[in-house]
mmCIF file of C-alpha atoms in Angstrom:
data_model
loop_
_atom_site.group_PDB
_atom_site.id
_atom_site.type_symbol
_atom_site.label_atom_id
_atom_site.label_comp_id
_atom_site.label_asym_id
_atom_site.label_seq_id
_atom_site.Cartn_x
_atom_site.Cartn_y
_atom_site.Cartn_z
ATOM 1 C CA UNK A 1 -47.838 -11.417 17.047
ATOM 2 C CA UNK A 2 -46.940 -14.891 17.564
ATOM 3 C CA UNK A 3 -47.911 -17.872 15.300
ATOM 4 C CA UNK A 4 -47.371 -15.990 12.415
ATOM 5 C CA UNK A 5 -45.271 -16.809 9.067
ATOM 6 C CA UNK A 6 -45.796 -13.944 6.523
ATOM 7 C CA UNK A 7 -45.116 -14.959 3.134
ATOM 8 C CA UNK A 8 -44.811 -11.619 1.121
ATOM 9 C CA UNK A 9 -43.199 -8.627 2.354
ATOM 10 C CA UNK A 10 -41.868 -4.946 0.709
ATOM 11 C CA UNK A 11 -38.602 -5.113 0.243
ATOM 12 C CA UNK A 12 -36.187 -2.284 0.245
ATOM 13 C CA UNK A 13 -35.022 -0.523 -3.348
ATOM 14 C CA UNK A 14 -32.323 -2.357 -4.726
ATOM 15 C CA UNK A 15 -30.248 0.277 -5.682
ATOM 16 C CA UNK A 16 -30.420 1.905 -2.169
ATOM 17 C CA UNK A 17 -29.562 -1.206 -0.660
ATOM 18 C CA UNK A 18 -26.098 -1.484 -3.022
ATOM 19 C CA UNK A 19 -25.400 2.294 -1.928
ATOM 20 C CA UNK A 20 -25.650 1.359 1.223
ATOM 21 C CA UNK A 21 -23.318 -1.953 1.550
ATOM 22 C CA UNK A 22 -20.189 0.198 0.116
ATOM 23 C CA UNK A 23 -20.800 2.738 2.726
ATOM 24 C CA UNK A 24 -20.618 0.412 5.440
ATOM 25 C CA UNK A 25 -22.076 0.684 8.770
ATOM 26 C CA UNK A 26 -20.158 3.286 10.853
ATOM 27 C CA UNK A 27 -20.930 5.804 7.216
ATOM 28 C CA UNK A 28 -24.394 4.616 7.577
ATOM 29 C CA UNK A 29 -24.732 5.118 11.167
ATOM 30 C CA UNK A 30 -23.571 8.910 11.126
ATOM 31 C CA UNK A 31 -25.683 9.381 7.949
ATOM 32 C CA UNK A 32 -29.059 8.819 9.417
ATOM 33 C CA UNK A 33 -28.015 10.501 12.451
ATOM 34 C CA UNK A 34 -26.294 7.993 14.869
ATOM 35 C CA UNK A 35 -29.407 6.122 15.148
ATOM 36 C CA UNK A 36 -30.068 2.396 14.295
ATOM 37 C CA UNK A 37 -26.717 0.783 15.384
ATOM 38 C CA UNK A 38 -27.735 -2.547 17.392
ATOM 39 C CA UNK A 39 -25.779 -2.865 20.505
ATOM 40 C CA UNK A 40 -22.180 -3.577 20.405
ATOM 41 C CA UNK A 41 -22.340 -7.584 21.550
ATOM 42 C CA UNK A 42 -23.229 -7.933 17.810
ATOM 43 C CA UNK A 43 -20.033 -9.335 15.891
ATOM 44 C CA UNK A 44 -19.289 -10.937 13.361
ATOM 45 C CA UNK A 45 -18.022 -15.042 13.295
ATOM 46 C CA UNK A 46 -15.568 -13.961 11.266
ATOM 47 C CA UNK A 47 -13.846 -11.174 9.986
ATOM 48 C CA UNK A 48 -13.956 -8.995 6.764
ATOM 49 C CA UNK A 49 -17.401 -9.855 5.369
ATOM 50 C CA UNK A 50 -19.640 -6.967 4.719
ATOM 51 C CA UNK A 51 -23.449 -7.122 3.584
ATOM 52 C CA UNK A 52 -26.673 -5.493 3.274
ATOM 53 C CA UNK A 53 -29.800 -6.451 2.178
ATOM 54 C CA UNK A 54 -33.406 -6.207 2.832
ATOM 55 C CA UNK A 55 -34.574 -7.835 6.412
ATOM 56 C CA UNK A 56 -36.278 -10.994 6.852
ATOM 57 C CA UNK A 57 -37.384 -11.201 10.631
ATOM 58 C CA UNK A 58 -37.572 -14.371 12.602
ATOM 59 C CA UNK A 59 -38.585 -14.195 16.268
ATOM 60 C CA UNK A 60 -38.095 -17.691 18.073
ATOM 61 C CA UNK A 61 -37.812 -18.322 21.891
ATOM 62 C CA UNK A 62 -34.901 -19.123 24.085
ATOM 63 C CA UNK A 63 -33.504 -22.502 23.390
ATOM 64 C CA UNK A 64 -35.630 -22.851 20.785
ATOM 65 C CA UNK A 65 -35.079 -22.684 16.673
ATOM 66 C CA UNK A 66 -38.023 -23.783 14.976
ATOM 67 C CA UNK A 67 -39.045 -19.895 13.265
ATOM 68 C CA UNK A 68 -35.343 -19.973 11.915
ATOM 69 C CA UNK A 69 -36.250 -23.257 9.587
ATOM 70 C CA UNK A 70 -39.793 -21.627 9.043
ATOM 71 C CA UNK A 71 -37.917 -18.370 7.652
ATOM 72 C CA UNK A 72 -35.731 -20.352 4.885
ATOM 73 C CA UNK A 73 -38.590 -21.270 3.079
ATOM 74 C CA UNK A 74 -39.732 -17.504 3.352
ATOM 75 C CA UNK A 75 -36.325 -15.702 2.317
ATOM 76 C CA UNK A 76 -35.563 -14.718 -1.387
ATOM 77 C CA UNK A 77 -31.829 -14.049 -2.772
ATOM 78 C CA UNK A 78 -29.925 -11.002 -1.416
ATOM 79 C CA UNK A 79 -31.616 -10.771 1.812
ATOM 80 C CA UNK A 80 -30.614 -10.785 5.405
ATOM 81 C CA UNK A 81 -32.290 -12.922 8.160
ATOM 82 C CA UNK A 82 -32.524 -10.961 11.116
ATOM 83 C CA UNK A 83 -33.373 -13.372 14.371
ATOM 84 C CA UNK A 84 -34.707 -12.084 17.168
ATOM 85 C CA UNK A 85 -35.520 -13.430 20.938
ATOM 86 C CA UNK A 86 -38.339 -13.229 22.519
ATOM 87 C CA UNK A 87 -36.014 -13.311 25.757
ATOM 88 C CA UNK A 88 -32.355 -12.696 26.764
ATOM 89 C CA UNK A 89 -30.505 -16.072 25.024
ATOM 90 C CA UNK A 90 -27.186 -17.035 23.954
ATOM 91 C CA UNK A 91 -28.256 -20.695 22.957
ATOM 92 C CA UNK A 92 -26.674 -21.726 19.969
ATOM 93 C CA UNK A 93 -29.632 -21.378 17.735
ATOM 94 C CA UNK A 94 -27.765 -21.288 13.982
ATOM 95 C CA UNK A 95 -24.995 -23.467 12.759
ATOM 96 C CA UNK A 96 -23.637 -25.011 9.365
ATOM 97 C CA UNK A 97 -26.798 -26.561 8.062
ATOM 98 C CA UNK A 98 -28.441 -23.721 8.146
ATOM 99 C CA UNK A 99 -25.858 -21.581 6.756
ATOM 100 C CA UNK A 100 -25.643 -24.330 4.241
ATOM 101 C CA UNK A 101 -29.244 -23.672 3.425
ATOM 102 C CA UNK A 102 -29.543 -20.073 3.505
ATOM 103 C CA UNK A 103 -26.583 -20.156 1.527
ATOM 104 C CA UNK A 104 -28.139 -22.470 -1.032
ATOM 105 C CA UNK A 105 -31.208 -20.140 -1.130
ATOM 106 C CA UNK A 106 -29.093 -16.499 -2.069
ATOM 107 C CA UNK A 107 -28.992 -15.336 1.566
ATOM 108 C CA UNK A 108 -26.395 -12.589 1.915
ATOM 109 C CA UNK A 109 -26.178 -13.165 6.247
ATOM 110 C CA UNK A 110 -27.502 -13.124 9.292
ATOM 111 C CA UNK A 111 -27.834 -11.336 12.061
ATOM 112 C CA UNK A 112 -29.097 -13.444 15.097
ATOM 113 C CA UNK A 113 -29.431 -12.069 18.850
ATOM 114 C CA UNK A 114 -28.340 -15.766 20.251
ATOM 115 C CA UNK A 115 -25.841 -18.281 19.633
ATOM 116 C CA UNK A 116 -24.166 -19.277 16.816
ATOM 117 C CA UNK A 117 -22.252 -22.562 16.704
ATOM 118 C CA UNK A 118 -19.824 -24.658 13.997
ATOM 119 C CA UNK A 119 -17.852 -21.286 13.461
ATOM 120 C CA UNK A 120 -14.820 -23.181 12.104
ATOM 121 C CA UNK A 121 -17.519 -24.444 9.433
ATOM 122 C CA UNK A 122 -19.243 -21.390 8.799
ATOM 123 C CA UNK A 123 -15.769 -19.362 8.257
ATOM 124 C CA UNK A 124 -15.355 -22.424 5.660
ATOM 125 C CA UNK A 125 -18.452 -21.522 3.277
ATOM 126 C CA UNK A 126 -17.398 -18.037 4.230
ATOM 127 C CA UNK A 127 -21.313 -17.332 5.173
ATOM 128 C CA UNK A 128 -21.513 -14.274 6.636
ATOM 129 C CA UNK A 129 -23.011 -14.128 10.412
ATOM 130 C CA UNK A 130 -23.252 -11.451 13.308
ATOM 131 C CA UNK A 131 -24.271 -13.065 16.436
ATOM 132 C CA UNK A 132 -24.706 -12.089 20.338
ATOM 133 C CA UNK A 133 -22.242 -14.816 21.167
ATOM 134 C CA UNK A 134 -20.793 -18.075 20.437
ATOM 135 C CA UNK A 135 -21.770 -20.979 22.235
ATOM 136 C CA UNK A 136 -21.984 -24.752 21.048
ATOM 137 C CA UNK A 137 -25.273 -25.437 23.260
ATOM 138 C CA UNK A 138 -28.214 -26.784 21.315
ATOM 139 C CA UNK A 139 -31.539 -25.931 20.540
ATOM 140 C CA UNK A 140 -34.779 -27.553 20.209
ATOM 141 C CA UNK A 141 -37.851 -27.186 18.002
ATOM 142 C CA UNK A 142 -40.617 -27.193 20.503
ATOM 143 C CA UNK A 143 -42.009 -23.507 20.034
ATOM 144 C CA UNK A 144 -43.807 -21.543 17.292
ATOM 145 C CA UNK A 145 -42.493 -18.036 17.220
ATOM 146 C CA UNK A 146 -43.224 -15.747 13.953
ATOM 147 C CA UNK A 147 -41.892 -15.033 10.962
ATOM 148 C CA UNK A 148 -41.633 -11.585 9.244
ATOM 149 C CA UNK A 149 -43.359 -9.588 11.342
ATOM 150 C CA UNK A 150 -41.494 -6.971 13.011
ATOM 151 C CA UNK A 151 -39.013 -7.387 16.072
ATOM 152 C CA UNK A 152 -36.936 -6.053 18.651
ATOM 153 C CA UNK A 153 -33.082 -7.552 17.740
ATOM 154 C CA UNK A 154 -30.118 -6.043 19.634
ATOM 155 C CA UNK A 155 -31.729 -3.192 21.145
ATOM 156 C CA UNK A 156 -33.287 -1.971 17.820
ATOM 157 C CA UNK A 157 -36.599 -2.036 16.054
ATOM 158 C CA UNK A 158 -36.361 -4.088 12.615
ATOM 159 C CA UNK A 159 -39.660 -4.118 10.217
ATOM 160 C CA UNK A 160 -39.480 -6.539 7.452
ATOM 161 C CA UNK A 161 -38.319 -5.003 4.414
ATOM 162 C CA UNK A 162 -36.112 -2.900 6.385
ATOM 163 C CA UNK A 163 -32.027 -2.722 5.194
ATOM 164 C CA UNK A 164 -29.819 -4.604 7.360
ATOM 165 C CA UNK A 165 -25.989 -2.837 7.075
ATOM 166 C CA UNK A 166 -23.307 -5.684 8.233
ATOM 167 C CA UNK A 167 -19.707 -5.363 8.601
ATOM 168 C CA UNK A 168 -16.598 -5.625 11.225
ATOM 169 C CA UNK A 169 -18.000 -2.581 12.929
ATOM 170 C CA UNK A 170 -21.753 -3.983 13.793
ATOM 171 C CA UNK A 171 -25.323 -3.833 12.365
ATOM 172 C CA UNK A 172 -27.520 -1.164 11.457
ATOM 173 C CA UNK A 173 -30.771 -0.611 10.422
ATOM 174 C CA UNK A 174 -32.045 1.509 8.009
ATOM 175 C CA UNK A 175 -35.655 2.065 7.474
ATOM 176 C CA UNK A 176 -37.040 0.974 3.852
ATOM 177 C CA UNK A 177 -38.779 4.562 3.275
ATOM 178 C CA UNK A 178 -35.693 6.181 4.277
ATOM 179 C CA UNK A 179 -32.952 4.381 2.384
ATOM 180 C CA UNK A 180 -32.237 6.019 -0.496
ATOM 181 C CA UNK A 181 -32.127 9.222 2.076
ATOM 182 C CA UNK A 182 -29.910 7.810 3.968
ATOM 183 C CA UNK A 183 -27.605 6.322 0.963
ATOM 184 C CA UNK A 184 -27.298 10.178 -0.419
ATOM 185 C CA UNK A 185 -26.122 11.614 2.683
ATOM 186 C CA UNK A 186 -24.209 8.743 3.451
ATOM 187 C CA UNK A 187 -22.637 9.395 -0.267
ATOM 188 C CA UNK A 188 -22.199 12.964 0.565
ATOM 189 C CA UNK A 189 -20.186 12.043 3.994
ATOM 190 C CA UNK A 190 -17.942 10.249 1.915
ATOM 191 C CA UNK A 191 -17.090 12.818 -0.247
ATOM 192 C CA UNK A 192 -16.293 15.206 2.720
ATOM 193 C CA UNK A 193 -14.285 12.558 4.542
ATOM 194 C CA UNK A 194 -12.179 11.862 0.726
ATOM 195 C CA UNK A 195 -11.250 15.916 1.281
ATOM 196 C CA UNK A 196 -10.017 15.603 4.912
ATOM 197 C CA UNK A 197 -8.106 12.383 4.371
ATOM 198 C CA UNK A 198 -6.198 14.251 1.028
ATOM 199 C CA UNK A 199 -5.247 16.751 3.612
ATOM 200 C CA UNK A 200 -4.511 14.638 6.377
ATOM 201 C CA UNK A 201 -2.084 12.832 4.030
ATOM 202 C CA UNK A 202 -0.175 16.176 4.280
ATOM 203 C CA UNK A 203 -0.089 16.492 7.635
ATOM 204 C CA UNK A 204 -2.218 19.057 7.830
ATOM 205 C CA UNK A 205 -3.938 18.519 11.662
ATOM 206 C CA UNK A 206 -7.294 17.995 12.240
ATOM 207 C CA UNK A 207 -7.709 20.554 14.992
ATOM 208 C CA UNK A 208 -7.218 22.957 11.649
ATOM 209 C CA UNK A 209 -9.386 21.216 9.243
ATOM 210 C CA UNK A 210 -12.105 21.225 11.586
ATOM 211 C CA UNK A 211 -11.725 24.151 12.553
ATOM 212 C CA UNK A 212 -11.181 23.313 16.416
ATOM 213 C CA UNK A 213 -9.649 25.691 18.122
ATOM 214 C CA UNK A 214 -11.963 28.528 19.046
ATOM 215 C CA UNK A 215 -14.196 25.792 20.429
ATOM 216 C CA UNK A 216 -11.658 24.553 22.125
ATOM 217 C CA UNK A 217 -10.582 28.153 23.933
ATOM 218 C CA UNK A 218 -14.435 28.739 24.435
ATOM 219 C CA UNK A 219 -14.309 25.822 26.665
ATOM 220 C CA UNK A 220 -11.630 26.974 28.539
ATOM 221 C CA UNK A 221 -8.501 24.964 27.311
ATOM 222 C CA UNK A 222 -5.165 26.561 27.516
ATOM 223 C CA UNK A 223 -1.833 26.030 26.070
ATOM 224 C CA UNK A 224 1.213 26.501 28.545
ATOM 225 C CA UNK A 225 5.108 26.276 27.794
ATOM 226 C CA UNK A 226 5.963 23.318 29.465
ATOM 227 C CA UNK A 227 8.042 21.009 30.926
ATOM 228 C CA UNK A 228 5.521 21.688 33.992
ATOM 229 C CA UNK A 229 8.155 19.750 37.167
#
């Protein structure tokens, strides 16, 4: 699907997508069933932002980021542009001006599998960005790529309209159909992990909580009296 810049795309429930930013992206991962997470190279440029918000996909090609300027003229307030490559690139393809930009246009991140340059800058607007690597090589605009269509970005399948999850932990994707499925068991999680914590806080141990130990003995651990020299 290359050469193509979709204008109009579904976009995920907005209420969903809310639910889904508190919960954060290792809630999010274990609520759809540990499936979604992009691979672990994906950080963020700098610490303590989390975001979520419905995907809009750019593919461009290595060295190249023409589709990224195409896709802020496609991108509408409080969503994420998800870049993808059409082949294995760290290039610095995304810096200030177009953080500046997306900024400018209600972008809540980005989540780009390439380079990211002018970190010290983009920590300054405090524009949220998740990148493969960082690496002050430049790009060119030389290649048409697509916009909005969907992609392959970190190892995981993103359609447009799809809800990108963003914090110091990684990226996830949730599918648009299933987000408010995955918001209420993620918001059921929570609510078991508030009742462990309360009892943590007591010292109760987790082995006890979770009810551990005949699993444990099943598998064949033993306690012994020790010192064992």
């Amino acid at each position: 699907m290359n050469g193509i810049a979709v204008r109009n795309i579904r976009r995920a429930d907005a209420g969903a997508v809310a639910s889904l930013e508190k919960l954060g992206v290792a809630t999010v991962h274990e609520a759809q069933g540990r499936t979604g997470l992009m691979h672990p190279y994906m950080r963020p440029v700098w610490r303590g932002a989390r975001v979520a918000g419905s995907a809009v996909t750019a593919l461009i090609h290595p060295g190249d980021n023409w589709m990224i300027h195409v896709a802020v003229e496609l991108v509408k307030p409080g969503d994420v542009l998800v870049v993808a490559c059409s082949s294995e690139n760290s290039d610095g393809a995304f810096g200030e001006l177009l953080a500046t930009s997306l900024k400018a246009h209600g972008v809540k991140g980005v989540v780009l599998d390439a380079g990211c340059r002018d970190v010290q800058e983009i920590t300054a607007l405090a524009f949220p960005v998740w990148s493969r690597a960082i690496s002050a090589k430049g790009t060119v605009k030389a290649s048409v790529g697509s916009v909005n269509v969907p992609v392959v970005c970190a190892g995981v399948r993103v359609v447009p309209g799809d809800v990108i999850v963003a914090d110091d932990d990684g990226v996830v994707a949730v599918p648009r159909a299933e987000a408010a499925k995955v918001a209420q068991a993620g918001a059921e999680r929570e609510q078991k992990e508030a009742a462990s914590r309360a009892k943590l806080k007591t010292g109760t141990l987790s082995l006890d909580i979770y009810d551990m130990r005949k699993a444990l003995a099943e598998k064949g651990l033993k306690y012994v009296d020790g010192p064992l020299d």
